[in-house]
XYZ file of C-alpha atoms in Angstrom:
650
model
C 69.540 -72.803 -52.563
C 66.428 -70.022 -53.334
C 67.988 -68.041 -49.988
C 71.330 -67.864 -52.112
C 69.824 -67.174 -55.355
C 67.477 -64.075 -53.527
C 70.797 -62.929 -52.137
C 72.330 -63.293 -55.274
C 70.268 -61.205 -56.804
C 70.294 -58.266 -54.706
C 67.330 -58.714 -53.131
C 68.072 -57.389 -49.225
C 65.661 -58.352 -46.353
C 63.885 -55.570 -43.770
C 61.952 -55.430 -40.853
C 57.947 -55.768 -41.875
C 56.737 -55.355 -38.046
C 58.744 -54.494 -35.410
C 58.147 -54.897 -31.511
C 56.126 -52.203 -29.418
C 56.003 -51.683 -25.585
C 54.056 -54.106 -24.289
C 52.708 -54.911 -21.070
C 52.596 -58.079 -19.014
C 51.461 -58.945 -15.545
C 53.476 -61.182 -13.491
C 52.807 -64.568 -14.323
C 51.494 -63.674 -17.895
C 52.778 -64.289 -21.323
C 53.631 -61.588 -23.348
C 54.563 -61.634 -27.256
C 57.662 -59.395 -28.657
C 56.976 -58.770 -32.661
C 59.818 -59.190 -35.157
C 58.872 -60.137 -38.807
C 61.634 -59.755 -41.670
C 60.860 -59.443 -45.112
C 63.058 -61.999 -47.403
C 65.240 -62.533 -44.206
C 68.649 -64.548 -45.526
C 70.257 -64.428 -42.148
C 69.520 -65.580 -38.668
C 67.118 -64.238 -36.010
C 68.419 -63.251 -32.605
C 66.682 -61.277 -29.119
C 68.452 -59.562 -26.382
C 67.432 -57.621 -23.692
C 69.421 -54.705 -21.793
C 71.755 -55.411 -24.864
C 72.000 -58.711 -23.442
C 71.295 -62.302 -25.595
C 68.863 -63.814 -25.264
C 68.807 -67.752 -26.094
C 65.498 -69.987 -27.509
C 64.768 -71.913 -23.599
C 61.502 -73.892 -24.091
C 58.879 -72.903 -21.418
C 60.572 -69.305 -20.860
C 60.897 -68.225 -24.198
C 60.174 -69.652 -27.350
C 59.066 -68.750 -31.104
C 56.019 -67.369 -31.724
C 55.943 -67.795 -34.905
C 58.313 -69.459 -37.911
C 61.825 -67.954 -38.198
C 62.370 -69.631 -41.481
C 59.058 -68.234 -42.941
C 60.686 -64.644 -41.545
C 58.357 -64.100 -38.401
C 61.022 -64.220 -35.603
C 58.852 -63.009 -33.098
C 59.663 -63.999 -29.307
C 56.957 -65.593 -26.915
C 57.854 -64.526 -23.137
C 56.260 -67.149 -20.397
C 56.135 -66.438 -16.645
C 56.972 -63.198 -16.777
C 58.922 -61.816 -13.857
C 59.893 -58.341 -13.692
C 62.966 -58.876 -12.287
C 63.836 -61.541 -15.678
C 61.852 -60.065 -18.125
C 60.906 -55.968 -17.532
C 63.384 -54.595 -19.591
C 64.217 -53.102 -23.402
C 64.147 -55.725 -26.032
C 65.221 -55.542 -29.928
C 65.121 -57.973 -32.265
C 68.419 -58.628 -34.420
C 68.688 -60.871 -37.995
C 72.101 -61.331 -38.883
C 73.652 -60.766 -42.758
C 72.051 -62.820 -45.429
C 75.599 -63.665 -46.666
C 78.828 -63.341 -44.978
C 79.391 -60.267 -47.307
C 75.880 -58.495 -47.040
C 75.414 -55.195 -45.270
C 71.838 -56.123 -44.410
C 72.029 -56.666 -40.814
C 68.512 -56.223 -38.966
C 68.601 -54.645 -35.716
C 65.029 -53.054 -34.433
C 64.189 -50.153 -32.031
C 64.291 -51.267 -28.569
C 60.670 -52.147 -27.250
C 60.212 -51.781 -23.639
C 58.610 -55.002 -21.712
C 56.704 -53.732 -18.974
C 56.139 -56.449 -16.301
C 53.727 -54.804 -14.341
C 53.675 -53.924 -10.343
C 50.810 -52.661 -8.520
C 51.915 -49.726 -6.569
C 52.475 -51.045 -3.019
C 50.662 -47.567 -1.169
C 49.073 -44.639 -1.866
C 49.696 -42.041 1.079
C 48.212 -38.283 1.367
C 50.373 -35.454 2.505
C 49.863 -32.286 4.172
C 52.270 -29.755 5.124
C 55.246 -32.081 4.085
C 53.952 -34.583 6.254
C 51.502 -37.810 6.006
C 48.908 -37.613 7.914
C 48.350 -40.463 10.137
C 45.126 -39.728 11.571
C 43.133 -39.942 8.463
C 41.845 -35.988 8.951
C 43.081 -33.029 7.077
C 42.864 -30.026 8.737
C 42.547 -26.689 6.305
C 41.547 -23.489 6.496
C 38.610 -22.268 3.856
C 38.719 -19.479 1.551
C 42.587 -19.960 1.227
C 44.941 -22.077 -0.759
C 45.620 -25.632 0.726
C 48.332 -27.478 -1.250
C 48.064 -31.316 -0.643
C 50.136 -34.255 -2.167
C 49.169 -37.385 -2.858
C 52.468 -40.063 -3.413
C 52.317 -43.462 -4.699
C 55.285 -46.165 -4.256
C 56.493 -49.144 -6.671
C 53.938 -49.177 -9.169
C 54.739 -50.148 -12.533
C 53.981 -48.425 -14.844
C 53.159 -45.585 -12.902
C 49.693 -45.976 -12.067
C 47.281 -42.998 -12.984
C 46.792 -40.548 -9.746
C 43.361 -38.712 -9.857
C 41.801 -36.377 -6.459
C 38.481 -36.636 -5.263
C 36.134 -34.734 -3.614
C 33.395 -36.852 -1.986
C 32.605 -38.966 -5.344
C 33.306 -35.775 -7.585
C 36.309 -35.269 -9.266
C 38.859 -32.278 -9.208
C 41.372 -30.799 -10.856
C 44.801 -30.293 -9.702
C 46.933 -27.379 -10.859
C 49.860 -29.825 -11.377
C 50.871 -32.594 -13.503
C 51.596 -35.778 -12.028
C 55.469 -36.107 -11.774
C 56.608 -40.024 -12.087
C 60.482 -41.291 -10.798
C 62.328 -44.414 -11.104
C 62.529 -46.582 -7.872
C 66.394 -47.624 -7.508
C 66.968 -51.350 -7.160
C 65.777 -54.238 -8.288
C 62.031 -53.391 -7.897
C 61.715 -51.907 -11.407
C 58.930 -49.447 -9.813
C 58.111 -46.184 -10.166
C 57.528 -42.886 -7.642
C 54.262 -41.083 -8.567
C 53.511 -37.913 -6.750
C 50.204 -35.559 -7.750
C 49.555 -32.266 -6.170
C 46.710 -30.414 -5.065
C 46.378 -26.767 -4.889
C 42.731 -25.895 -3.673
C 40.495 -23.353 -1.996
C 38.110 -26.006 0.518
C 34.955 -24.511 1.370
C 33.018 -24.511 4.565
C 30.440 -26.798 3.051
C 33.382 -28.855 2.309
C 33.854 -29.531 5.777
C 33.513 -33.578 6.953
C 33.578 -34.603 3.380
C 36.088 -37.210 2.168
C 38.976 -36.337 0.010
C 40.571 -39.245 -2.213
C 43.536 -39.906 -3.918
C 43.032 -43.035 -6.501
C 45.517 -44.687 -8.450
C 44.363 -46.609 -11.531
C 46.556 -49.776 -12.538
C 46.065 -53.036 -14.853
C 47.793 -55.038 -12.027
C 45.837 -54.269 -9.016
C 42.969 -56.899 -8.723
C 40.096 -54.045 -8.057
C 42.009 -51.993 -10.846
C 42.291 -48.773 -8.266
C 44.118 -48.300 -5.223
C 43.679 -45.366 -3.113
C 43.848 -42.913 0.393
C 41.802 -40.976 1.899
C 41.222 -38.618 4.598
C 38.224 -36.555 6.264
C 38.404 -32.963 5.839
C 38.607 -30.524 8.860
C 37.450 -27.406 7.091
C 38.263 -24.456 9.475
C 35.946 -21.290 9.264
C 35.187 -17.919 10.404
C 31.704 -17.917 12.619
C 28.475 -16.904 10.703
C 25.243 -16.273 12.451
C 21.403 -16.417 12.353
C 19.213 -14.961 14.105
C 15.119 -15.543 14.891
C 13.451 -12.335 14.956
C 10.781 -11.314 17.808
C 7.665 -11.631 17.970
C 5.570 -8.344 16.402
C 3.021 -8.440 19.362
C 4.522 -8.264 22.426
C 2.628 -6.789 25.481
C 3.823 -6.226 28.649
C 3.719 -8.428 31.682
C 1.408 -10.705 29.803
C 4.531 -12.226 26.958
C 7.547 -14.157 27.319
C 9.947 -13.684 24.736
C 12.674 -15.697 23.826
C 15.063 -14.800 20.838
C 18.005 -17.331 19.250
C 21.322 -16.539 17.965
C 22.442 -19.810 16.018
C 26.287 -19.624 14.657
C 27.885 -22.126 12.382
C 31.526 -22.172 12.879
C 34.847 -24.338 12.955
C 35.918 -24.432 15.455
C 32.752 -23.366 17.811
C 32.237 -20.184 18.593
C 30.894 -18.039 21.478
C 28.458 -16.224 21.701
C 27.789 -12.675 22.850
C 24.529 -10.673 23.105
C 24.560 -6.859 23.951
C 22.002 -3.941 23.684
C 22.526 -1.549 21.579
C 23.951 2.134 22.971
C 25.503 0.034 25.785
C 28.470 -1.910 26.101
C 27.903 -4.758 28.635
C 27.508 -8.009 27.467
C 24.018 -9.165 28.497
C 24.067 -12.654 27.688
C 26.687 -15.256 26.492
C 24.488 -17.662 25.267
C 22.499 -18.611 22.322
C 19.219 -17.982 23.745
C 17.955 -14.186 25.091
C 14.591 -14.766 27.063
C 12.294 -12.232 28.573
C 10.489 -13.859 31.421
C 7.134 -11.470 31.399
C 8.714 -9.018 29.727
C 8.365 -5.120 30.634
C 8.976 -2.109 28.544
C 12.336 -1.504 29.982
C 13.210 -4.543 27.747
C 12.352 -2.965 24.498
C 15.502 -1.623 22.504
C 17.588 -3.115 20.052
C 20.059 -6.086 21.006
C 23.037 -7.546 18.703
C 24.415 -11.037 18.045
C 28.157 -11.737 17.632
C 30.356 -14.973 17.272
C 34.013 -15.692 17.780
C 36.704 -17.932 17.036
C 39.653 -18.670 16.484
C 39.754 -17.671 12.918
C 37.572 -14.594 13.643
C 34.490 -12.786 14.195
C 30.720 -13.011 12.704
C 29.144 -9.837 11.362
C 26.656 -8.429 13.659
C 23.387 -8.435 13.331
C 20.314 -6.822 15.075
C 16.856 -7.602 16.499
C 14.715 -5.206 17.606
C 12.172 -5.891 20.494
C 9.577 -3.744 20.877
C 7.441 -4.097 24.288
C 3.774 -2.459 23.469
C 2.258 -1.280 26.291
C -1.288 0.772 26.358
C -1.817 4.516 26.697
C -1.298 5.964 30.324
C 0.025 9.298 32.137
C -2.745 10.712 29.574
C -2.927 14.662 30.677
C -3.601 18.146 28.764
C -0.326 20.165 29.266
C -0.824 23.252 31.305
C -3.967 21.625 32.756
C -4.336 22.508 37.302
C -6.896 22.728 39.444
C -7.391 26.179 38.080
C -9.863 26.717 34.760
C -8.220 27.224 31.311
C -9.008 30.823 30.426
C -9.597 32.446 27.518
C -11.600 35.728 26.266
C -14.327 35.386 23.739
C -13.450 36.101 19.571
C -9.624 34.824 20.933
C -8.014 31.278 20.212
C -7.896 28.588 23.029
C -5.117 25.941 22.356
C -5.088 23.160 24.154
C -2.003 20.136 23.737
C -2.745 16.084 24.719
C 0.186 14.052 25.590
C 0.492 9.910 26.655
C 2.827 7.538 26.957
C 2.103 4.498 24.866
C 3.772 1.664 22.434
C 2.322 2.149 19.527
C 1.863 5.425 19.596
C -1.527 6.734 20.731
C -4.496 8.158 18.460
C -5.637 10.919 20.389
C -9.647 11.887 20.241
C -10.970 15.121 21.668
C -14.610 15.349 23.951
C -16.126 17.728 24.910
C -18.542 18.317 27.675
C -20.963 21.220 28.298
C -22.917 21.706 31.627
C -26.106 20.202 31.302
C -24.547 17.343 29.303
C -25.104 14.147 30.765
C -22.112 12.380 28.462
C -19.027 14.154 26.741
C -19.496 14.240 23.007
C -16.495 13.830 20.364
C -15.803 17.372 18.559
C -12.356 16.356 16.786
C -9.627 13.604 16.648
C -5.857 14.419 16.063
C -3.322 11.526 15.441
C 0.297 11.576 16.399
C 1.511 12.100 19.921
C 1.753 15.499 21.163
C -1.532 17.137 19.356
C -3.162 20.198 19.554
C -7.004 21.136 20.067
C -7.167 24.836 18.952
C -10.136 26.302 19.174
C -10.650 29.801 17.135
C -12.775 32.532 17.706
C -14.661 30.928 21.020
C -18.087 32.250 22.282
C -19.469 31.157 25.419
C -21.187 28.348 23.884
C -17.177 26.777 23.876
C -17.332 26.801 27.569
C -17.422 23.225 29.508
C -15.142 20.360 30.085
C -12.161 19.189 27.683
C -10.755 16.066 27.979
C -8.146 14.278 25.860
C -8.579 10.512 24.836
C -5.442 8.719 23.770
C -5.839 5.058 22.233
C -3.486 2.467 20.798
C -4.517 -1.954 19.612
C -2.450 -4.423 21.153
C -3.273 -8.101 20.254
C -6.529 -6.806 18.102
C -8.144 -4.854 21.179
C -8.297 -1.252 20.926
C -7.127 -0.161 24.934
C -8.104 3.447 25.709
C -7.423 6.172 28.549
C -8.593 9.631 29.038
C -7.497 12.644 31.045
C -8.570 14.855 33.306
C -11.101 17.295 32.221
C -9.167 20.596 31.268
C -12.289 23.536 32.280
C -12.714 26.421 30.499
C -13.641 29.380 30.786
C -14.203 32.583 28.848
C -14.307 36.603 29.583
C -15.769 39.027 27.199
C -18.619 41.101 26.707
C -22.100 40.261 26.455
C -23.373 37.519 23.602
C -27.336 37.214 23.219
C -28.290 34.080 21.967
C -29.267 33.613 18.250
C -32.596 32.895 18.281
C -33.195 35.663 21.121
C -31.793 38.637 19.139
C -34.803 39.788 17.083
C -38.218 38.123 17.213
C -41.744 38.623 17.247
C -44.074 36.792 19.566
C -48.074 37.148 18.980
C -50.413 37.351 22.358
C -53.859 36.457 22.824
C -55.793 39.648 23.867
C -55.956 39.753 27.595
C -53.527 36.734 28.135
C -50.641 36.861 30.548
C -47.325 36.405 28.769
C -43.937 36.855 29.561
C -40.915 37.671 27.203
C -37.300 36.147 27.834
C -33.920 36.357 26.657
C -31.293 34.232 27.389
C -27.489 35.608 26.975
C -24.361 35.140 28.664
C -21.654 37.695 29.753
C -18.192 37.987 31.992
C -18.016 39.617 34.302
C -21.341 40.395 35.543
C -23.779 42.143 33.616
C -26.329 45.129 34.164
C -29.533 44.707 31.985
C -33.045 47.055 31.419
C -35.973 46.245 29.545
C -37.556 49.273 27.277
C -41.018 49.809 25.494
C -39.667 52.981 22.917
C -38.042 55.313 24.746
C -39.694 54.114 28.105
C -37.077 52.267 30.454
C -39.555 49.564 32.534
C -39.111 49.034 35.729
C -40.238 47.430 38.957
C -43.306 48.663 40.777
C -45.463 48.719 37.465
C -48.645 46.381 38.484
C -48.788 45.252 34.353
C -45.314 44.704 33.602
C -42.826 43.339 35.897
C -38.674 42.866 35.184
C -37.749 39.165 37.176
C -34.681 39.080 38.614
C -31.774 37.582 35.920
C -32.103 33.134 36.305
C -28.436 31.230 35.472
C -28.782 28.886 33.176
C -26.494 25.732 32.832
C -24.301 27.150 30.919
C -21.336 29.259 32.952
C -21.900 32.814 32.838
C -24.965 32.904 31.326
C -28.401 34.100 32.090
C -32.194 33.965 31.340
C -33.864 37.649 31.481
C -37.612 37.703 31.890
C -40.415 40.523 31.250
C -44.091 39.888 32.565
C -46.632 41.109 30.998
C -50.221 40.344 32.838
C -53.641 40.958 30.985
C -52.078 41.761 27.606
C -54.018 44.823 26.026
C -54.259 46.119 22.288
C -51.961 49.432 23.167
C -49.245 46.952 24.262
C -48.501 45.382 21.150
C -45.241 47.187 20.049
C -41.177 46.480 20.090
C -39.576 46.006 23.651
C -36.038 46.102 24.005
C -33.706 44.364 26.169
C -30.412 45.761 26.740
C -27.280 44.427 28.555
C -23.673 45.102 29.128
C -20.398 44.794 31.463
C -17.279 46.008 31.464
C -16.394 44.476 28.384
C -18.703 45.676 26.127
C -22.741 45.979 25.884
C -25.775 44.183 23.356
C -29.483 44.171 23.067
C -32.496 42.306 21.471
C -35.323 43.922 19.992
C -39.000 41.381 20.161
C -42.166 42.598 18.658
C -45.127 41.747 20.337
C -48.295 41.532 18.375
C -51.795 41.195 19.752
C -54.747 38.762 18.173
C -58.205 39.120 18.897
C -60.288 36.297 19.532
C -62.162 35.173 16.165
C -65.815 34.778 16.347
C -66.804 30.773 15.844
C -69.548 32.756 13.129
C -67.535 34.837 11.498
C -65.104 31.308 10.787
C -68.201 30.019 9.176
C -68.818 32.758 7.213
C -65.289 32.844 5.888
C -65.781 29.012 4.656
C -69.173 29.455 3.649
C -68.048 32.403 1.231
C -64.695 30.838 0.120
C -66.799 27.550 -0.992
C -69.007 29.731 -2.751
C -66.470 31.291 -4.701
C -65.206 28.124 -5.543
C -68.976 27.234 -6.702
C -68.741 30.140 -8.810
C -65.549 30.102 -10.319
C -66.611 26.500 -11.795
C -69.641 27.671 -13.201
C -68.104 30.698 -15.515
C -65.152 28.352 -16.459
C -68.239 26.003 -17.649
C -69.932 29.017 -19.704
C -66.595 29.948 -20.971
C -66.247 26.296 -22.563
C -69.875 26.306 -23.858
C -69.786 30.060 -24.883
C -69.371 30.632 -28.527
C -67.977 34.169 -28.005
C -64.356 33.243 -27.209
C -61.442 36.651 -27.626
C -60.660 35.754 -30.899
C -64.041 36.276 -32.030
C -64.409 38.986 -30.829
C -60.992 40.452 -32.481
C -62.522 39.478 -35.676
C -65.696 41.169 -34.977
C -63.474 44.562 -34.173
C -61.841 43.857 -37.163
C -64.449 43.956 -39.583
C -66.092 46.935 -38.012
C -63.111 48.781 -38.871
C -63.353 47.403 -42.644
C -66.954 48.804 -42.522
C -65.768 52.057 -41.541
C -63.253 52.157 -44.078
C -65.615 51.087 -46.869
C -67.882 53.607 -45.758
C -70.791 51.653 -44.804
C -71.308 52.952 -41.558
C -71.853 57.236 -41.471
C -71.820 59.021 -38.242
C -71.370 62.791 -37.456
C -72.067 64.769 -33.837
C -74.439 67.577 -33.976
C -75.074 69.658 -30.845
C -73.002 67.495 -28.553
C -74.918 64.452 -29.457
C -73.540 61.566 -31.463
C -75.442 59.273 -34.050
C -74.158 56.383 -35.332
C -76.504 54.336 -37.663
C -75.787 51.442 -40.265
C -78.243 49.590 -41.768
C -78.745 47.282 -39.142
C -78.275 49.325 -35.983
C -78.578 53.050 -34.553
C -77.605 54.598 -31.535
C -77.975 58.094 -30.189
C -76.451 59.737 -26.841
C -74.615 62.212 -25.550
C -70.678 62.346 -26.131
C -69.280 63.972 -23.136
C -71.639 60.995 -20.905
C -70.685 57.774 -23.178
C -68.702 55.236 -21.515
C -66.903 52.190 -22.766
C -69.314 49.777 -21.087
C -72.240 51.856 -22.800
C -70.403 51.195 -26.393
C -70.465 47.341 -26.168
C -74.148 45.856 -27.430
C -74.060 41.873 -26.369
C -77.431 39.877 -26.085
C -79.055 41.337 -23.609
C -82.062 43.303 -22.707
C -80.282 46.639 -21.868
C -77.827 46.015 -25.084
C -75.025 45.429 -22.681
C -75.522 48.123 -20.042
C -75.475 47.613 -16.236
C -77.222 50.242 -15.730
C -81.116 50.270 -15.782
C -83.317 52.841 -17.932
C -84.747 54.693 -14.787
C -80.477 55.433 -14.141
C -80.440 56.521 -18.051
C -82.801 59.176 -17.671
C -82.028 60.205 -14.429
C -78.457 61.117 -15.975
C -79.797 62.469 -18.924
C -79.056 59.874 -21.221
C -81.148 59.214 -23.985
C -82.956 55.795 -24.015
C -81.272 53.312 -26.482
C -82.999 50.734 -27.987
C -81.198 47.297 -29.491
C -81.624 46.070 -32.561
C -80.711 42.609 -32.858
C -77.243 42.142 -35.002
C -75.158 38.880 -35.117
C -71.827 41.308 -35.141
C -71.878 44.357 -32.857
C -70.059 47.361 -34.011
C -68.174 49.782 -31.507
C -67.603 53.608 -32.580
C -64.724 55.244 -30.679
C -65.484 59.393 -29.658
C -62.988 61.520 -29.390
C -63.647 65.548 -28.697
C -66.815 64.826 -31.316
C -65.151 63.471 -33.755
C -64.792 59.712 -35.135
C -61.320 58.213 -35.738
C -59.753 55.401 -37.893
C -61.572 52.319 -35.336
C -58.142 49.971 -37.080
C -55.880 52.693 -34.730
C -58.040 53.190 -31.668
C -59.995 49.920 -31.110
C -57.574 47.833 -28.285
C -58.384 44.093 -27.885
């Protein structure tokens, strides 16, 4: 009765929820919405567009059709009964309605695990579980999965990290009953080396496999051109005492062989990993080079170098024979060093003179090959040369010298330094003899002269001695003997030399000393300790004096004030000077007064060193002193008196 009166009144029913895809697993239950809004007519299912009748324990309501919730409960689902598109259909409300129901289809997915998973390569599966690719190129791989439903979810693996294929996964219908799909994913990837031995997955996610994931795998075979390492030698190596062994490691797939060669040659000197050096000599040093090859290709090649040190020997100085090295004195001598040595040598230069028990260092050159050049040379270069090369090996410095190189110099006479001018004192009647020593090439011819006297032999006082070689090559002592030397032979001798080459002399002074008398040394000390007695005495009268310069310049001074003022008178009459002043008077003649005369100090002859008797016996008048604390001083001129400010000097 109320679903008639609703129809009558216009009210038409709908669809409030309709059925979704929904997914079952075999065995499951699964629950197909349909609810109608005032629904009037009757509620209906089919699947495939097929009915679909109410069959207890299969399928039944879920809910209450007359209440307008006509959704269907499927039990034991079975993919072959159940997987399929379902709609929901509610039939007119009246026989004369237009509101028939009919819902979207809804898909029933009865769910199949996918029976396999399978990797391909090359278009074909690989049953041996190893996939063999090639690194640094593209390797396209597919993984395929069979009768899963839904298709399951294909993901790649690398090891336990995931990548990404290029493609998307590409799903196909299964014909037949099975109601499965055909899911293929593809890989397009550029493997590694490192990559090589590690696992590659496929995995395939669906809700009806018991672990939830099914999937294949297979080892990688990663294929790859060689690369090598080398171990570099040893920096010390010394010959005949070190072994050497250097490795060539290569990591390749597949292996690789080997191939060691020296460098600047083309034979292969060893095939295997390992060069050794068995007490190794220097005809082993050089540089060697490491290569590997394989299929795929060939390693770069790399380079050790071995160096085999070895110390100095075959030290010689070039040019250098039985013979002397000759040179000519004021020239250059250049002398050259050369060993044969790993490291290179240090080279040190000695020198040995005659008379020289050991050779003494005079320079040190570094570098092989050096040069010793000796400029302007005198005779005193002459003596043994000998070149020292050195090198360290292991810490210890290992050293070799060479023969001695000898040489010798021309050139005209050279008189030694300290023999070219000196003078020599002699003890009256002393023998004595004088020497020069010089050196000369070739042979010299030498005289010894007194002035313009040549001496020679046969003179009973002074004898020439024959010319004495020193130790020095080509040079000479030259003696002179003098016996019982006399006070007429002190003078300047000469000694004069030369050869072809040129000519020089020295000049010696020879001075005589008499004996001193052992009195007249005591009477030199007596007197000088005298004087010293004497000297301390004034220097003690000086201090206790009261009569210092400056005094006296005061003194001077006001005499001249007097003389000014016109307190002190004086005229000359008859060559005769008088001088008087009211405390003093003096009377002598001009032409006979002296400066020591003028000067009055406290003494008995007012100043004079002379005594009276010498005063008359010169005509001098007799003066007599009258004491006066300031003594005045009158300067005479041609008889007459001057200004005493502008003739008295202090």
């Amino acid at each position: 009765m109320e679903k008639n009166a609703l129809s009558l009144r216009g009210i038409k029913q709908s669809f409030e929820k309709q059925a979704t895809e929904t997914e079952v697993n075999p065995g499951g239950t699964a629950v197909m919405d349909c609810k109608v809004i005032n629904k009037g007519g009757s509620c209906v299912w089919q699947k495939d567009r097929r009915l679909i009748g109410i069959y207890p324990g299969k399928y039944e309501w879920s809910g209450d059709p007359e209440q307008g919730d006509c959704s269907l409960k499927v039990l034991s689902a079975r993919a072959d009964l159940d997987d399929g598109l379902w709609e929901c259909q509610v039939t007119a409300s009246t026989f004369d309605s237009v509101d028939y129901l009919n819902s979207e289809p809804a898909r029933l997915i009865v769910r199949a695990p996918p029976s396999s998973v399978e990797i391909y390569y090359n278009s074909s599966k690989d049953s041996t579980a190893i996939v063999t690719v090639n690194s640094e190129t593209k390797n396209r791989i597919k993984c395929i999965s069979e009768e899963g439903n839904p298709p399951p979810s294909l993901l790649w693996f690398l090891g336990n990290q995931q990548i990404d294929s290029a493609y998307d996964q590409s799903d196909d219908p299964l014909d037949g009953l099975s109601k499965g799909w055909r899911s293929i994913l593809e890989l397009d990837y550029t493997f590694r080396k490192d990559d090589n031995g590690k696992m590659l997955r496929c995995v395939a996610n669906h809700e009806a496999l018991t672990e939830k994931t099914l999937e294949a795998k297979a080892m990688l075979n990663v294929q790859y051109v060689p690369t090598i390492s080398i171990s570099q030698a040893p920096d010390d190596i010394e010959e005949a005492n070190d072994s050497v062994f250097v490795t060539c490691v290569a990591d390749a797939n597949p292996p690789a062989t080997i191939i060691w060669r020296k460098l600047g040659s083309p034979e292969i000197v060893s095939i295997q990993d390992k060069l050794e050096f068995i007490q190794i000599n220097r005809t082993n040093s050089g540089t060697y080079t490491c290569e590997a090859k394989n299929e795929l290709g060939a390693s770069e090649v790399i380079q050790v170098e071995i160096t085999v040190k070895y110390p100095p020997n075959d030290v010689k100085i070039e040019g250098v024979t039985n013979a002397p090295v000759t040179g000519v004195v004021g020239g250059s001598v250049r002398l050259e060093c050369r060993a044969d040595s790993v490291p290179k040598p240090h080279f040190s230069w000695f020198r040995k003179t005659d008379g020289q028990k050991e050779a003494i260092l005079i320079g040190e050159k570094a570098g092989m090959g050096e040069y010793l050049v000796l400029n302007n040379v005198s005779y005193r270069d002459q003596g043994e040369y000998f070149c020292e090369a050195s090198n360290k090996i292991k810490g210890n410095i290992r050293k070799a010298r060479s023969k001695p190189a000898i040489l010798r110099l021309s050139g005209p006479p050279e008189i030694g330094p300290r023999f070219s001018e000196r003078t020599i004192t002699v003890e009256l009647g002393k023998d004595t003899t004088i020497h020069v020593e010089f050196c000369a090439e070739p042979a010299p011819h030498h005289l010894w002269r007194m002035g313009s006297t040549v001496i020679t032999e046969g003179n009973g006082k002074f004898t020439p001695l024959a010319l004495v070689p020193t130790r020095r090559p080509s040079c000479y002592e030259a003696k002179l003997a003098i016996q019982r030397v006399e006070l007429e032979d002190a003078g300047t001798y000469e000694f004069h030399v030369d050869n072809s080459r040129g000519s020089a002399h020295a000049t010696i002074s020879l001075r005589v000393a008499e004996p001193v008398p052992l009195t007249a040394v005591v009477a030199v000390i007596t007197g000088c300790l005298v004087f010293l007695i004497l000297i301390t005495l004034c220097l003690l009268y000086a201090f206790r004096s009261d009569r210092w310069c400056f005094r006296v310049k005061d003194e001077l001074k006001s005499s001249a004030d007097l003389l000014d003022n016109g307190k002190l008178n004086g005229h000359i009459k008859n060559g005769y000077v008088s001088a008087s002043s009211s405390q003093s008077s003096v009377k002598s003649k001009a032409s006979d007064l002296r400066y020591s005369d003028l000067q009055l100090p406290k003494s008995s002859n007012n100043g004079s060193m002379r005594s009276k008797a010498d005063q008359v016996a010169h005509g001098l008048p007799s003066v007599t002193a009258i004491p006066s604390p300031k003594p005045e001083i009158i300067h005479i001129t041609n008889g007459s008196i001057s200004n005493l400010k502008d003739k008295v000097d202090v």
